[in-house]
mmCIF file of C-alpha atoms and ligand atoms in Angstrom:
data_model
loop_
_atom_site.group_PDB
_atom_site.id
_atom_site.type_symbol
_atom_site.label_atom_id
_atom_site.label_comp_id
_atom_site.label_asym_id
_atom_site.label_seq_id
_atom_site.Cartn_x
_atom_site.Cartn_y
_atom_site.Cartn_z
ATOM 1 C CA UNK A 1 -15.582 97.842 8.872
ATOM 2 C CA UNK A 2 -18.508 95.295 9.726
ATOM 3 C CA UNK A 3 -18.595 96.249 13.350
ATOM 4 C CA UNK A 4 -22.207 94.460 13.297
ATOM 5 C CA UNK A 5 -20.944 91.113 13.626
ATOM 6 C CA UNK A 6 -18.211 92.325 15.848
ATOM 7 C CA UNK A 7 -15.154 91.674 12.748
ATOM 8 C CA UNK A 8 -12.628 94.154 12.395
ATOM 9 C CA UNK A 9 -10.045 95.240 9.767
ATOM 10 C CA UNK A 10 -6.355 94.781 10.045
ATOM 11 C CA UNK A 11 -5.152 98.103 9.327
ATOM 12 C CA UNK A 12 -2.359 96.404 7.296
ATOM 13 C CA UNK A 13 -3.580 93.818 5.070
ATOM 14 C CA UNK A 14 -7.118 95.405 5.294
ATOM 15 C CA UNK A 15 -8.543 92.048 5.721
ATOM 16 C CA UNK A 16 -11.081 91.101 8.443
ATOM 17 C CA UNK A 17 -10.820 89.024 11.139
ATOM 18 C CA UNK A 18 -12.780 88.370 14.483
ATOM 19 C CA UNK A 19 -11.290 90.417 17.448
ATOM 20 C CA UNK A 20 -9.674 87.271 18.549
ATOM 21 C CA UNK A 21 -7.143 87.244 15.919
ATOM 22 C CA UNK A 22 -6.431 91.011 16.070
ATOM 23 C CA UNK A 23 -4.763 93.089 18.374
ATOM 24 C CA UNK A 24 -4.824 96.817 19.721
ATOM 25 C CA UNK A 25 -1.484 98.952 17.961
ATOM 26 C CA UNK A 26 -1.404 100.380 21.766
ATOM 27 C CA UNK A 27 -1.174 97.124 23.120
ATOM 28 C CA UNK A 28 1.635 95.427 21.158
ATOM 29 C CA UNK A 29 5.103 96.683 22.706
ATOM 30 C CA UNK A 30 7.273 99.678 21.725
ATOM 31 C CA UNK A 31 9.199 97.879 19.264
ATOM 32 C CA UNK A 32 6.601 96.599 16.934
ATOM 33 C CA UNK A 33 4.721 100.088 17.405
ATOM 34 C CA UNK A 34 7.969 101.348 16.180
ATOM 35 C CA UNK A 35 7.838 99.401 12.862
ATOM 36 C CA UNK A 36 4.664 99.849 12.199
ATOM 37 C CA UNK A 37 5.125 103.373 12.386
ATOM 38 C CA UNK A 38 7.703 103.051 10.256
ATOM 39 C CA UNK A 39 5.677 101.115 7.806
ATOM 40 C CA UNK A 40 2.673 102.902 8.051
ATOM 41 C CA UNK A 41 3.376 106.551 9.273
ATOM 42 C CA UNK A 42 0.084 107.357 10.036
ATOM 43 C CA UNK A 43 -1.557 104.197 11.676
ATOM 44 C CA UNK A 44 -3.342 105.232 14.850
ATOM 45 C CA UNK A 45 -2.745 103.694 18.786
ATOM 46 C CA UNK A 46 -6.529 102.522 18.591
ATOM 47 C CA UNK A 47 -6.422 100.691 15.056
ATOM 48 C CA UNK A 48 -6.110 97.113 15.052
ATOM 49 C CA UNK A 49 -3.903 94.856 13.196
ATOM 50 C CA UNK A 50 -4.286 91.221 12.751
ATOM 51 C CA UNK A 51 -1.370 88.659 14.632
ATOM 52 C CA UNK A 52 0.333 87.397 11.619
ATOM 53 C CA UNK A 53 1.304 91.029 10.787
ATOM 54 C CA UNK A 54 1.914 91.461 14.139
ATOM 55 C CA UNK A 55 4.437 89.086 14.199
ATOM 56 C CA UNK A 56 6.271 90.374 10.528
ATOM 57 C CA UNK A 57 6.591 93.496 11.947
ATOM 58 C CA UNK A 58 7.998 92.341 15.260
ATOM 59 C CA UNK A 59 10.665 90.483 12.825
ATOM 60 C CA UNK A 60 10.943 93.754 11.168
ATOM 61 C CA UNK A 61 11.854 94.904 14.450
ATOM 62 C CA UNK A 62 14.136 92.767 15.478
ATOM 63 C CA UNK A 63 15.777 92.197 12.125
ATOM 64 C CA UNK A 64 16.645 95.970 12.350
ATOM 65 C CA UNK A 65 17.453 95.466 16.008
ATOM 66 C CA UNK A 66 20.178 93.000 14.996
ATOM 67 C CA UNK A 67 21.502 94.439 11.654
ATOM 68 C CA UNK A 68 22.196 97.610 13.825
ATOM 69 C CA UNK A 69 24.061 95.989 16.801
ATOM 70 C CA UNK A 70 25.708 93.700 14.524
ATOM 71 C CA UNK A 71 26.120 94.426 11.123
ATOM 72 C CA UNK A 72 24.967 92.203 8.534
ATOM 73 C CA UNK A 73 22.361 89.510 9.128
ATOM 74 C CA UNK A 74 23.894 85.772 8.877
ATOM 75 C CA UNK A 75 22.113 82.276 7.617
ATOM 76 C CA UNK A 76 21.828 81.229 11.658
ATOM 77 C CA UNK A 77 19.926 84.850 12.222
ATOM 78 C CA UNK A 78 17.418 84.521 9.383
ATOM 79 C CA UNK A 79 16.551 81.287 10.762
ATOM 80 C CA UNK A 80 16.063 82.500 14.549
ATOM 81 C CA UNK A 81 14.045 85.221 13.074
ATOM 82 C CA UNK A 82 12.119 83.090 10.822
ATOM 83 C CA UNK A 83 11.172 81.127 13.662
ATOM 84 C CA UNK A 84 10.472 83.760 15.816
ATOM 85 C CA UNK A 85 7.809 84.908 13.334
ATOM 86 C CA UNK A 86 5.832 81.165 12.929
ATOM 87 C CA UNK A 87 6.444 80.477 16.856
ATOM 88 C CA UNK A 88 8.385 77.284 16.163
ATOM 89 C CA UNK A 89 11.293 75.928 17.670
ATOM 90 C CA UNK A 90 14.345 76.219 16.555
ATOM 91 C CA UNK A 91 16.416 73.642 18.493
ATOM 92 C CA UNK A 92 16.777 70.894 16.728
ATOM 93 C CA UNK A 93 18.704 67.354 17.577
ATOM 94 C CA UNK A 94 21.911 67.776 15.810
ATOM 95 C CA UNK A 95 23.288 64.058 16.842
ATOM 96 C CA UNK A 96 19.885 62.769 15.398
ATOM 97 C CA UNK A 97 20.279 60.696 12.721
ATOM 98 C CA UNK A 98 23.926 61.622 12.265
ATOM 99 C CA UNK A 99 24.973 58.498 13.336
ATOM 100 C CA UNK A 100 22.852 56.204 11.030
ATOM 101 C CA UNK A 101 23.188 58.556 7.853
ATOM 102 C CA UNK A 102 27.471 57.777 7.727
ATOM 103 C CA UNK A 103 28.255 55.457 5.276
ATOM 104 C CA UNK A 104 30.148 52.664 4.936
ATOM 105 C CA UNK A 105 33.716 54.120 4.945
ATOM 106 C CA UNK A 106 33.306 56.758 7.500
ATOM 107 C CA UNK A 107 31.787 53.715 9.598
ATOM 108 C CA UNK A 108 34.760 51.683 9.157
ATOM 109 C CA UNK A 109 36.662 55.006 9.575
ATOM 110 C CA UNK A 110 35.120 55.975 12.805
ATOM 111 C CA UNK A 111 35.592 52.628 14.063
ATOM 112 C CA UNK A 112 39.109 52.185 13.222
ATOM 113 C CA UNK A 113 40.042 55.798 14.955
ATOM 114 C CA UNK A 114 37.904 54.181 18.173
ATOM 115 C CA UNK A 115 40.210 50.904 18.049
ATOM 116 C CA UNK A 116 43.157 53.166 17.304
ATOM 117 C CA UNK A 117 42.719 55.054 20.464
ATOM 118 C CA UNK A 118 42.580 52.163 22.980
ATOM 119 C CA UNK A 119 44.646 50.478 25.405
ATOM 120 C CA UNK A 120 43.480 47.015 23.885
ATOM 121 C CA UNK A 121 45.296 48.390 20.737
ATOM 122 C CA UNK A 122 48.001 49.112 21.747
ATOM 123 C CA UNK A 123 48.857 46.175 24.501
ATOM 124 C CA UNK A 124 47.483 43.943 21.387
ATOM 125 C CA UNK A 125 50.824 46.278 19.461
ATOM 126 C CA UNK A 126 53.195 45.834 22.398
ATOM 127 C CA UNK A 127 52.086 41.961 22.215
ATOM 128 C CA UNK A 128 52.471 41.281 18.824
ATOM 129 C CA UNK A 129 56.128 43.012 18.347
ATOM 130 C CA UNK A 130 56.899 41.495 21.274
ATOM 131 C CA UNK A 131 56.156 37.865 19.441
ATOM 132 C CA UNK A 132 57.539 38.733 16.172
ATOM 133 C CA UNK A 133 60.956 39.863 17.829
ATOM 134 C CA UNK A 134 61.131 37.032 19.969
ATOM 135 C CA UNK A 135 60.303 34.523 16.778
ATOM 136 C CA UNK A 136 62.633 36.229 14.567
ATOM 137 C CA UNK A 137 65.878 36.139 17.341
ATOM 138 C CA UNK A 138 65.563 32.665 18.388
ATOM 139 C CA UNK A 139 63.600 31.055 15.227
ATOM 140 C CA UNK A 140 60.832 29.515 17.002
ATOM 141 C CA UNK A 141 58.166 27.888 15.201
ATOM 142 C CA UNK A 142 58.389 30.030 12.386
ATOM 143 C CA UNK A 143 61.814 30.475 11.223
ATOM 144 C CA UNK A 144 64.020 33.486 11.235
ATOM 145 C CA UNK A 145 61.681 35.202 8.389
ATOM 146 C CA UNK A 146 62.521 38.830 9.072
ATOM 147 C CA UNK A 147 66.065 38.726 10.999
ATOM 148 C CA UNK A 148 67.545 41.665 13.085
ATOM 149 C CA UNK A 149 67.379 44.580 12.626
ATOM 150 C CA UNK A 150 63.645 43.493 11.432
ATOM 151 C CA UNK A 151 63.418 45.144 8.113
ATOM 152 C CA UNK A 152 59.854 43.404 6.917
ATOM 153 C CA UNK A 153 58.747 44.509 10.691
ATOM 154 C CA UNK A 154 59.799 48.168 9.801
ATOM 155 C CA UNK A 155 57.758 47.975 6.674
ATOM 156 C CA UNK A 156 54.627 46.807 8.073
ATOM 157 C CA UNK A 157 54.697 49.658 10.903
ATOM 158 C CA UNK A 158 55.292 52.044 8.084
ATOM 159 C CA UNK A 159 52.088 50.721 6.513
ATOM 160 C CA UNK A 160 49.841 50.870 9.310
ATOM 161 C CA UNK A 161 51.051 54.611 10.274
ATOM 162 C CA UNK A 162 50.657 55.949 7.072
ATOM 163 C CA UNK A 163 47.015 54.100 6.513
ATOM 164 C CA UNK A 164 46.087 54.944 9.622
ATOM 165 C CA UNK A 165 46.724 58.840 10.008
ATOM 166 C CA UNK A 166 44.473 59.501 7.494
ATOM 167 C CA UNK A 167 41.674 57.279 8.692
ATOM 168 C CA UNK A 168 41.862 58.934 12.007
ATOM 169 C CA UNK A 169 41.806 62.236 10.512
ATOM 170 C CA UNK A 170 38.609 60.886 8.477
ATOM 171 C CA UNK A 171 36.885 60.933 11.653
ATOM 172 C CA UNK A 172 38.608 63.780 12.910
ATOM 173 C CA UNK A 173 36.957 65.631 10.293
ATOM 174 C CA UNK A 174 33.081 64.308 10.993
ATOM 175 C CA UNK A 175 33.481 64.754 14.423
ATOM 176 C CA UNK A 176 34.387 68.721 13.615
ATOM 177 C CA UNK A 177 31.365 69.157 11.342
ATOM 178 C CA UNK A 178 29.521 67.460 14.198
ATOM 179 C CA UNK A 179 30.369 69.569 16.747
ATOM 180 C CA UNK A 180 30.075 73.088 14.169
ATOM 181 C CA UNK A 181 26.544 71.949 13.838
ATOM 182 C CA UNK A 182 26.300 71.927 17.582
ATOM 183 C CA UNK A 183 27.673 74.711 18.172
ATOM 184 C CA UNK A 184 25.314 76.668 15.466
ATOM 185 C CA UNK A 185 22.342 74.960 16.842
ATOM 186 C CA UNK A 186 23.234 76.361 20.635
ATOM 187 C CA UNK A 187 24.160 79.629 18.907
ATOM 188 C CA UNK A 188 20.520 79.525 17.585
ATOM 189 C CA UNK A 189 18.964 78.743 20.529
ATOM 190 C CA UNK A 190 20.711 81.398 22.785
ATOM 191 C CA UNK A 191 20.221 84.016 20.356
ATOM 192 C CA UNK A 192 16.400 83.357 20.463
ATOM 193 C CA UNK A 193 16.241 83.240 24.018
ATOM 194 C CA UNK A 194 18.059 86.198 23.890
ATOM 195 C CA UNK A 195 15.392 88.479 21.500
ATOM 196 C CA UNK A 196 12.382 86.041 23.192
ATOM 197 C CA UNK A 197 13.545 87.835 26.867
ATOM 198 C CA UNK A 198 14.037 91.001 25.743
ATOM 199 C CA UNK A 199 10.441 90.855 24.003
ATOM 200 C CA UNK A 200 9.241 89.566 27.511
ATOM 201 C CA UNK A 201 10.559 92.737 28.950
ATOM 202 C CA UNK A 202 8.861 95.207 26.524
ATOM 203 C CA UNK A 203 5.324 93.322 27.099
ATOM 204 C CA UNK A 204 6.461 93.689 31.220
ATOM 205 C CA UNK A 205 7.320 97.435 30.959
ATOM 206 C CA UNK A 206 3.896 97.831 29.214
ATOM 207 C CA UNK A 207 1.687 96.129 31.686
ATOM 208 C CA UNK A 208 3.459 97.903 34.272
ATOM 209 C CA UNK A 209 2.858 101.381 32.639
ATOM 210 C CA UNK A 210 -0.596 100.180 31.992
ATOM 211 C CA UNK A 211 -1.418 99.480 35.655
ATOM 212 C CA UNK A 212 0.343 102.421 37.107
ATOM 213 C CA UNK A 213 -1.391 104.725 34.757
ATOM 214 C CA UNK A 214 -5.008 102.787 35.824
ATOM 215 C CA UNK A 215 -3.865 103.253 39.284
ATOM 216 C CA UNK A 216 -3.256 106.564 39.128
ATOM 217 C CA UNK A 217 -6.533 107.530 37.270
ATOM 218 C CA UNK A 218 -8.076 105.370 40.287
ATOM 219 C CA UNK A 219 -6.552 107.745 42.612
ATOM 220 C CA UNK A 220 -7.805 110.963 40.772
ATOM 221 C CA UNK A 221 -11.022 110.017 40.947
ATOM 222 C CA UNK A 222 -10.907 109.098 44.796
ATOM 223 C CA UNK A 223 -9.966 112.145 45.422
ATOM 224 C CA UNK A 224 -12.593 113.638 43.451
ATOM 225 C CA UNK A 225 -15.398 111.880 45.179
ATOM 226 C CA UNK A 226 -13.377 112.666 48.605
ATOM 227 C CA UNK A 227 -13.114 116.441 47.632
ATOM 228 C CA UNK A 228 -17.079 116.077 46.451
ATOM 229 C CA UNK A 229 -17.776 114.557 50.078
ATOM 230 C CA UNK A 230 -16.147 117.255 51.602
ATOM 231 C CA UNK A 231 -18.205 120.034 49.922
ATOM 232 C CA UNK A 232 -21.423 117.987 50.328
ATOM 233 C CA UNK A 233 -20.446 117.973 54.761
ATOM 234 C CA UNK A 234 -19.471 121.739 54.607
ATOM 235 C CA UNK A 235 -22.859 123.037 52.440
ATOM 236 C CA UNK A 236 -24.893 120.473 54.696
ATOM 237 C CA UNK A 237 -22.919 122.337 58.355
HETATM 238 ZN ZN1 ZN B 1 -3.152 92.066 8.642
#
């Protein structure tokens, strides 16, 4: 250990590092003291271990953590933990860039189910029966092309149902994948503000500990010097 220049030795990786980048075993919380106890059975409280293994073995933790409450470890929890361990986020915009990556079809597709679903749809529908019935009974204009009962009419309507069912289930189907990848991504984020507060907690719970324990070795030695005073006044009367 080159304690002269005030570096100290992970007690994991055995490399050195300036105190900044280290930490106390005692200090990290009961978890990650847990797994590196597991790791390394006889590690001592006072031994310091530098913060990127600090931050595996907290994954270690919580990985174990997890696998036990839940049972095996899914894609979505690998990433939470994965992020846990660098510190970044793991929200990300799942309507960005959805939008501009469709292509052509699922454009025309999306905007056909939009148009579809409209009142301007389907007053232009009621309109334009309306106007083909009306041209076909009296043979205004156009001539009696498609006479009652409307046969060529029936067709056409066939046409359009059976085209468009599909095209709305086209974007039927993106807006599902849409909304899975929403859903993971909230999944994601509650989970890690899940393990994040309960890792909150455990540093809490420390502190607290800490400071009671200070404050109690406070009071011992108040009473000590009180109890010292006291002697001091009684040899002195
Ligand atoms: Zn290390």
């Amino acid at each position: 250990m080159a304690a002269d220049t005030g570096d100290v030795t992970c007690a994991v990786c055995h490399k050195t590092f300036s105190l900044a980048e280290v930490r106390r075993v005692c200090d990290s919380t009961p978890g990650t003291q847990a797994a590196l106890r597991a790791q390394l059975p006889d590690i001592q409280p006072d031994q310091h271990v530098c913060l990127p293994d600090i931050a595996r073995m907290r994954r270690l933790y919580l990985e174990q953590l997890l696998e036990k409450e839940r049972g095996e470890l899914t894609a979505l929890d690998e990433q939470v933990l994965q992020s846990l361990e660098t510190g970044t986020l793991v929200a990300d915009e799942p309507d960005a860039g959805w939008d501009d990556a469709r292509s052509f079809g699922e454009r025309a597709a999306d905007a056909v189910a939009r148009f579809g679903g409209s009142w301007t749809f389907i007053l232009l529908f009621c309109f334009i029966l309306i106007v083909w019935m009306l041209v076909n009974a009296t043979g205004f204009i156009l001539g009696r092309f498609d006479p009652y009962p409307f046969i060529l009419l029936n067709l056409v309507l066939s046409c359009i149902a059976a085209l468009q069912a599909p095209i709305i289930m086209m974007s039927q189907r993106r807006q599902e994948a849409k909304d899975r990848l929403r859903s993971e991504n909230d999944y994601k984020v509650n989970l890690k503000a899940e393990l994040e507060i309960r890792h909150l907690h455990e540093k809490l719970d420390l502190h607290l500990h800490r400071q009671w324990e200070r404050l109690a070795s406070i009071q011992r030695l108040q009473i000590e010097l009180l109890e010292e005073a006291a002697r001091g006044d009684g040899a002195r009367n």
